[in-house]
PDB file of C-alpha atoms in Angstrom:
ATOM      1  CA  UNK A 144     140.893 297.446 306.281  1.00 41.00           C
ATOM      2  CA  UNK A 145     137.574 298.242 307.812  1.00 39.00           C
ATOM      3  CA  UNK A 146     135.027 300.690 306.598  1.00 39.00           C
ATOM      4  CA  UNK A 147     134.421 303.826 308.574  1.00 38.00           C
ATOM      5  CA  UNK A 148     131.292 304.369 310.578  1.00 36.00           C
ATOM      6  CA  UNK A 149     129.434 307.636 310.339  1.00 36.00           C
ATOM      7  CA  UNK A 150     128.742 308.673 313.926  1.00 35.00           C
ATOM      8  CA  UNK A 151     125.851 310.857 312.774  1.00 36.00           C
ATOM      9  CA  UNK A 152     123.851 307.885 311.495  1.00 34.00           C
ATOM     10  CA  UNK A 153     121.852 305.495 313.630  1.00 32.00           C
ATOM     11  CA  UNK A 154     122.361 301.762 313.466  1.00 35.00           C
ATOM     12  CA  UNK A 155     120.057 300.009 311.026  1.00 37.00           C
ATOM     13  CA  UNK A 156     117.877 297.081 311.972  1.00 38.00           C
ATOM     14  CA  UNK A 157     115.555 296.556 314.889  1.00 40.00           C
ATOM     15  CA  UNK A 158     116.330 297.728 318.359  1.00 40.00           C
ATOM     16  CA  UNK A 159     114.913 296.858 321.738  1.00 47.00           C
ATOM     17  CA  UNK A 160     113.854 300.449 322.396  1.00 49.00           C
ATOM     18  CA  UNK A 161     115.237 303.934 322.993  1.00 54.00           C
ATOM     19  CA  UNK A 162     117.914 302.791 325.439  1.00 56.00           C
ATOM     20  CA  UNK A 163     119.187 300.169 322.979  1.00 59.00           C
ATOM     21  CA  UNK A 164     119.323 302.629 320.081  1.00 69.00           C
ATOM     22  CA  UNK A 165     121.198 305.130 322.281  1.00 78.00           C
ATOM     23  CA  UNK A 166     123.693 302.428 323.222  1.00 81.00           C
ATOM     24  CA  UNK A 167     124.129 301.512 319.543  1.00 81.00           C
ATOM     25  CA  UNK A 168     124.763 305.164 318.662  1.00 82.00           C
ATOM     26  CA  UNK A 169     127.349 305.476 321.435  1.00 86.00           C
ATOM     27  CA  UNK A 170     129.056 302.296 320.224  1.00 85.00           C
ATOM     28  CA  UNK A 171     129.175 303.668 316.661  1.00 88.00           C
ATOM     29  CA  UNK A 172     130.729 306.890 317.958  1.00 89.00           C
ATOM     30  CA  UNK A 173     133.372 304.917 319.869  1.00 89.00           C
ATOM     31  CA  UNK A 174     134.189 302.873 316.755  1.00 83.00           C
ATOM     32  CA  UNK A 175     134.351 306.011 314.599  1.00 83.00           C
ATOM     33  CA  UNK A 176     136.724 307.667 317.083  1.00 85.00           C
ATOM     34  CA  UNK A 177     139.018 304.614 317.028  1.00 83.00           C
ATOM     35  CA  UNK A 178     138.968 304.394 313.220  1.00 75.00           C
ATOM     36  CA  UNK A 179     139.807 308.101 312.966  1.00 78.00           C
ATOM     37  CA  UNK A 180     143.206 307.293 314.536  1.00 78.00           C
ATOM     38  CA  UNK A 181     144.232 305.246 311.480  1.00 77.00           C
ATOM     39  CA  UNK A 182     146.651 307.366 309.423  1.00 79.00           C
ATOM     40  CA  UNK A 183     145.183 308.484 306.139  1.00 81.00           C
ATOM     41  CA  UNK A 184     145.683 310.863 303.287  1.00 89.00           C
ATOM     42  CA  UNK A 185     143.613 312.269 300.488  1.00 94.00           C
ATOM     43  CA  UNK A 186     143.970 310.600 297.086  1.00 96.00           C
ATOM     44  CA  UNK A 187     142.512 310.698 293.609  1.00 97.00           C
ATOM     45  CA  UNK A 188     142.019 307.099 292.490  1.00 98.00           C
ATOM     46  CA  UNK A 189     142.441 306.924 288.705  1.00 98.00           C
ATOM     47  CA  UNK A 190     141.797 304.324 286.031  1.00 98.00           C
ATOM     48  CA  UNK A 191     141.580 304.043 282.268  1.00 97.00           C
ATOM     49  CA  UNK A 192     140.176 301.356 280.006  1.00 96.00           C
ATOM     50  CA  UNK A 193     140.076 301.788 276.264  1.00 94.00           C
ATOM     51  CA  UNK A 194     139.173 305.474 275.758  1.00 92.00           C
ATOM     52  CA  UNK A 195     137.376 306.068 279.064  1.00 95.00           C
ATOM     53  CA  UNK A 196     139.138 307.669 282.053  1.00 96.00           C
ATOM     54  CA  UNK A 197     137.717 308.149 285.551  1.00 96.00           C
ATOM     55  CA  UNK A 198     139.043 309.638 288.771  1.00 97.00           C
ATOM     56  CA  UNK A 199     137.490 309.873 292.217  1.00 96.00           C
ATOM     57  CA  UNK A 200     138.469 311.227 295.604  1.00 96.00           C
ATOM     58  CA  UNK A 201     139.196 308.701 298.359  1.00 95.00           C
ATOM     59  CA  UNK A 202     140.781 308.434 301.800  1.00 93.00           C
ATOM     60  CA  UNK A 203     140.387 304.660 302.056  1.00 94.00           C
ATOM     61  CA  UNK A 204     143.936 303.639 301.093  1.00 95.00           C
ATOM     62  CA  UNK A 205     146.354 301.478 303.068  1.00 94.00           C
ATOM     63  CA  UNK A 206     149.753 299.890 302.413  1.00 94.00           C
ATOM     64  CA  UNK A 207     149.444 296.121 302.893  1.00 95.00           C
ATOM     65  CA  UNK A 208     152.913 294.724 301.984  1.00 93.00           C
ATOM     66  CA  UNK A 209     156.545 295.813 301.750  1.00 92.00           C
ATOM     67  CA  UNK A 210     157.910 293.104 299.410  1.00 94.00           C
ATOM     68  CA  UNK A 211     156.478 293.473 296.920  1.00 95.00           C
ATOM     69  CA  UNK A 212     155.100 296.909 297.746  1.00 95.00           C
ATOM     70  CA  UNK A 213     151.310 296.638 297.704  1.00 96.00           C
ATOM     71  CA  UNK A 214     148.413 298.929 298.547  1.00 96.00           C
ATOM     72  CA  UNK A 215     144.707 298.372 299.065  1.00 97.00           C
ATOM     73  CA  UNK A 216     141.961 300.826 298.176  1.00 98.00           C
ATOM     74  CA  UNK A 217     138.282 300.546 299.122  1.00 97.00           C
ATOM     75  CA  UNK A 218     135.847 301.560 296.375  1.00 97.00           C
ATOM     76  CA  UNK A 219     132.107 302.079 296.858  1.00 96.00           C
ATOM     77  CA  UNK A 220     130.049 299.337 295.238  1.00 96.00           C
ATOM     78  CA  UNK A 221     128.580 300.493 291.937  1.00 94.00           C
ATOM     79  CA  UNK A 222     131.207 303.208 291.452  1.00 94.00           C
ATOM     80  CA  UNK A 223     131.888 303.958 287.757  1.00 94.00           C
ATOM     81  CA  UNK A 224     135.618 303.357 288.299  1.00 96.00           C
ATOM     82  CA  UNK A 225     135.159 299.697 289.293  1.00 97.00           C
ATOM     83  CA  UNK A 226     134.760 298.242 285.781  1.00 96.00           C
ATOM     84  CA  UNK A 227     137.699 300.281 284.498  1.00 97.00           C
ATOM     85  CA  UNK A 228     140.000 298.878 287.187  1.00 98.00           C
ATOM     86  CA  UNK A 229     138.690 295.346 286.644  1.00 97.00           C
ATOM     87  CA  UNK A 230     139.064 295.470 282.848  1.00 97.00           C
ATOM     88  CA  UNK A 231     142.408 297.312 282.672  1.00 97.00           C
ATOM     89  CA  UNK A 232     143.875 295.435 285.673  1.00 98.00           C
ATOM     90  CA  UNK A 233     145.565 298.638 286.886  1.00 98.00           C
ATOM     91  CA  UNK A 234     144.899 301.818 288.849  1.00 98.00           C
ATOM     92  CA  UNK A 235     146.667 304.971 289.953  1.00 98.00           C
ATOM     93  CA  UNK A 236     146.698 306.779 293.270  1.00 97.00           C
ATOM     94  CA  UNK A 237     147.553 310.470 293.304  1.00 97.00           C
ATOM     95  CA  UNK A 238     148.116 311.828 296.812  1.00 95.00           C
ATOM     96  CA  UNK A 239     146.866 315.389 297.188  1.00 94.00           C
ATOM     97  CA  UNK A 240     148.023 318.185 299.427  1.00 87.00           C
ATOM     98  CA  UNK A 241     145.651 319.197 302.221  1.00 82.00           C
ATOM     99  CA  UNK A 242     144.804 322.515 300.571  1.00 86.00           C
ATOM    100  CA  UNK A 243     144.266 321.345 296.978  1.00 91.00           C
ATOM    101  CA  UNK A 244     140.696 322.637 296.669  1.00 93.00           C
ATOM    102  CA  UNK A 245     140.631 322.471 292.855  1.00 93.00           C
ATOM    103  CA  UNK A 246     141.282 318.717 292.667  1.00 94.00           C
ATOM    104  CA  UNK A 247     139.055 318.079 295.696  1.00 94.00           C
ATOM    105  CA  UNK A 248     136.130 319.778 293.921  1.00 93.00           C
ATOM    106  CA  UNK A 249     136.844 318.197 290.534  1.00 93.00           C
ATOM    107  CA  UNK A 250     137.125 314.606 291.726  1.00 95.00           C
ATOM    108  CA  UNK A 251     134.932 314.745 294.850  1.00 92.00           C
ATOM    109  CA  UNK A 252     131.586 314.997 293.074  1.00 86.00           C
ATOM    110  CA  UNK A 253     129.441 312.880 290.809  1.00 84.00           C
ATOM    111  CA  UNK A 254     131.062 311.411 287.712  1.00 77.00           C
ATOM    112  CA  UNK A 255     129.496 312.393 284.366  1.00 81.00           C
ATOM    113  CA  UNK A 256     129.794 309.248 282.177  1.00 77.00           C
ATOM    114  CA  UNK A 257     130.447 311.280 279.008  1.00 82.00           C
ATOM    115  CA  UNK A 258     133.062 313.590 280.523  1.00 89.00           C
ATOM    116  CA  UNK A 259     136.828 313.084 280.683  1.00 94.00           C
ATOM    117  CA  UNK A 260     137.688 314.556 284.110  1.00 95.00           C
ATOM    118  CA  UNK A 261     141.386 314.849 283.236  1.00 96.00           C
ATOM    119  CA  UNK A 262     140.952 317.330 280.373  1.00 95.00           C
ATOM    120  CA  UNK A 263     142.719 320.572 281.235  1.00 94.00           C
ATOM    121  CA  UNK A 264     145.033 318.939 283.792  1.00 96.00           C
ATOM    122  CA  UNK A 265     148.705 318.196 283.215  1.00 96.00           C
ATOM    123  CA  UNK A 266     149.380 314.450 283.405  1.00 97.00           C
ATOM    124  CA  UNK A 267     152.622 312.666 284.243  1.00 96.00           C
ATOM    125  CA  UNK A 268     154.144 310.009 282.008  1.00 95.00           C
ATOM    126  CA  UNK A 269     153.258 306.586 283.364  1.00 95.00           C
ATOM    127  CA  UNK A 270     154.991 303.215 283.372  1.00 95.00           C
ATOM    128  CA  UNK A 271     151.636 301.435 283.033  1.00 95.00           C
ATOM    129  CA  UNK A 272     150.065 302.164 279.618  1.00 92.00           C
ATOM    130  CA  UNK A 273     147.656 305.102 279.542  1.00 94.00           C
ATOM    131  CA  UNK A 274     147.215 305.415 283.304  1.00 97.00           C
ATOM    132  CA  UNK A 275     146.235 309.024 284.146  1.00 97.00           C
ATOM    133  CA  UNK A 276     148.446 310.528 286.883  1.00 97.00           C
ATOM    134  CA  UNK A 277     147.906 314.136 287.937  1.00 97.00           C
ATOM    135  CA  UNK A 278     151.076 316.257 287.727  1.00 95.00           C
ATOM    136  CA  UNK A 279     150.109 318.466 290.677  1.00 93.00           C
ATOM    137  CA  UNK A 280     149.849 315.551 293.127  1.00 94.00           C
ATOM    138  CA  UNK A 281     152.515 314.931 295.775  1.00 92.00           C
ATOM    139  CA  UNK A 282     152.973 311.182 295.430  1.00 93.00           C
ATOM    140  CA  UNK A 283     151.692 309.300 292.381  1.00 95.00           C
ATOM    141  CA  UNK A 284     151.561 305.497 292.594  1.00 96.00           C
ATOM    142  CA  UNK A 285     151.012 303.167 289.638  1.00 97.00           C
ATOM    143  CA  UNK A 286     149.500 299.828 290.598  1.00 98.00           C
ATOM    144  CA  UNK A 287     148.938 296.558 288.758  1.00 98.00           C
ATOM    145  CA  UNK A 288     145.805 294.872 290.072  1.00 98.00           C
ATOM    146  CA  UNK A 289     146.619 291.809 292.157  1.00 98.00           C
ATOM    147  CA  UNK A 290     143.270 291.086 293.782  1.00 97.00           C
ATOM    148  CA  UNK A 291     139.658 292.305 293.794  1.00 98.00           C
ATOM    149  CA  UNK A 292     137.623 291.327 296.837  1.00 97.00           C
ATOM    150  CA  UNK A 293     133.862 291.663 296.988  1.00 96.00           C
ATOM    151  CA  UNK A 294     133.374 291.971 300.733  1.00 93.00           C
ATOM    152  CA  UNK A 295     130.145 292.069 302.720  1.00 93.00           C
ATOM    153  CA  UNK A 296     129.681 295.791 303.057  1.00 94.00           C
ATOM    154  CA  UNK A 297     129.227 298.907 300.982  1.00 96.00           C
ATOM    155  CA  UNK A 298     132.738 298.842 299.447  1.00 97.00           C
ATOM    156  CA  UNK A 299     134.907 296.382 297.488  1.00 97.00           C
ATOM    157  CA  UNK A 300     138.663 296.123 297.971  1.00 98.00           C
ATOM    158  CA  UNK A 301     141.240 296.392 295.204  1.00 98.00           C
ATOM    159  CA  UNK A 302     144.806 295.341 296.022  1.00 98.00           C
ATOM    160  CA  UNK A 303     147.570 296.446 293.695  1.00 97.00           C
ATOM    161  CA  UNK A 304     151.290 295.803 293.333  1.00 97.00           C
ATOM    162  CA  UNK A 305     153.046 299.178 293.143  1.00 96.00           C
ATOM    163  CA  UNK A 306     154.937 299.214 289.823  1.00 96.00           C
ATOM    164  CA  UNK A 307     156.099 302.840 290.078  1.00 96.00           C
ATOM    165  CA  UNK A 308     155.895 305.654 292.575  1.00 94.00           C
ATOM    166  CA  UNK A 309     157.692 308.814 293.529  1.00 90.00           C
ATOM    167  CA  UNK A 310     157.597 311.639 296.020  1.00 89.00           C
ATOM    168  CA  UNK A 311     157.147 315.008 294.357  1.00 79.00           C
ATOM    169  CA  UNK A 312     156.665 317.042 297.520  1.00 67.00           C
TER     170      UNK A 312
END
């Protein structure tokens, strides 16, 4: 999985001049256009450890194996969900519908460390203990952590074995 490139940002580092920086910007736009062709969805990544629960919006999810079924999710370095996934060794992925503005707003912003973002939302029973799964999502997945990779970039990768999942339409 590769991270996406924001075509609106210029390349960092030194350049040989205006022509070089223009070429770098064009290259970034070409890469961004190619990456945009990778199928994606909108998910709320969830985790719980002890009494703390966190959820955040992400599009950086990809299936990586069929047998066993495994998925990979990229998480921004320093994100408050990272220690919860690492300590609990599990995470959930709740696929949202395109028009689910309420969940997009709730889980797309900054995380308040003292707040439980799931209060007021109906949760599904989970196979993995205590894992928060949003009832209004289309396809919840429950994943046991298989691998955490600290890659050179602004995100880490978490690979999970899918222990349960269903299509709720």
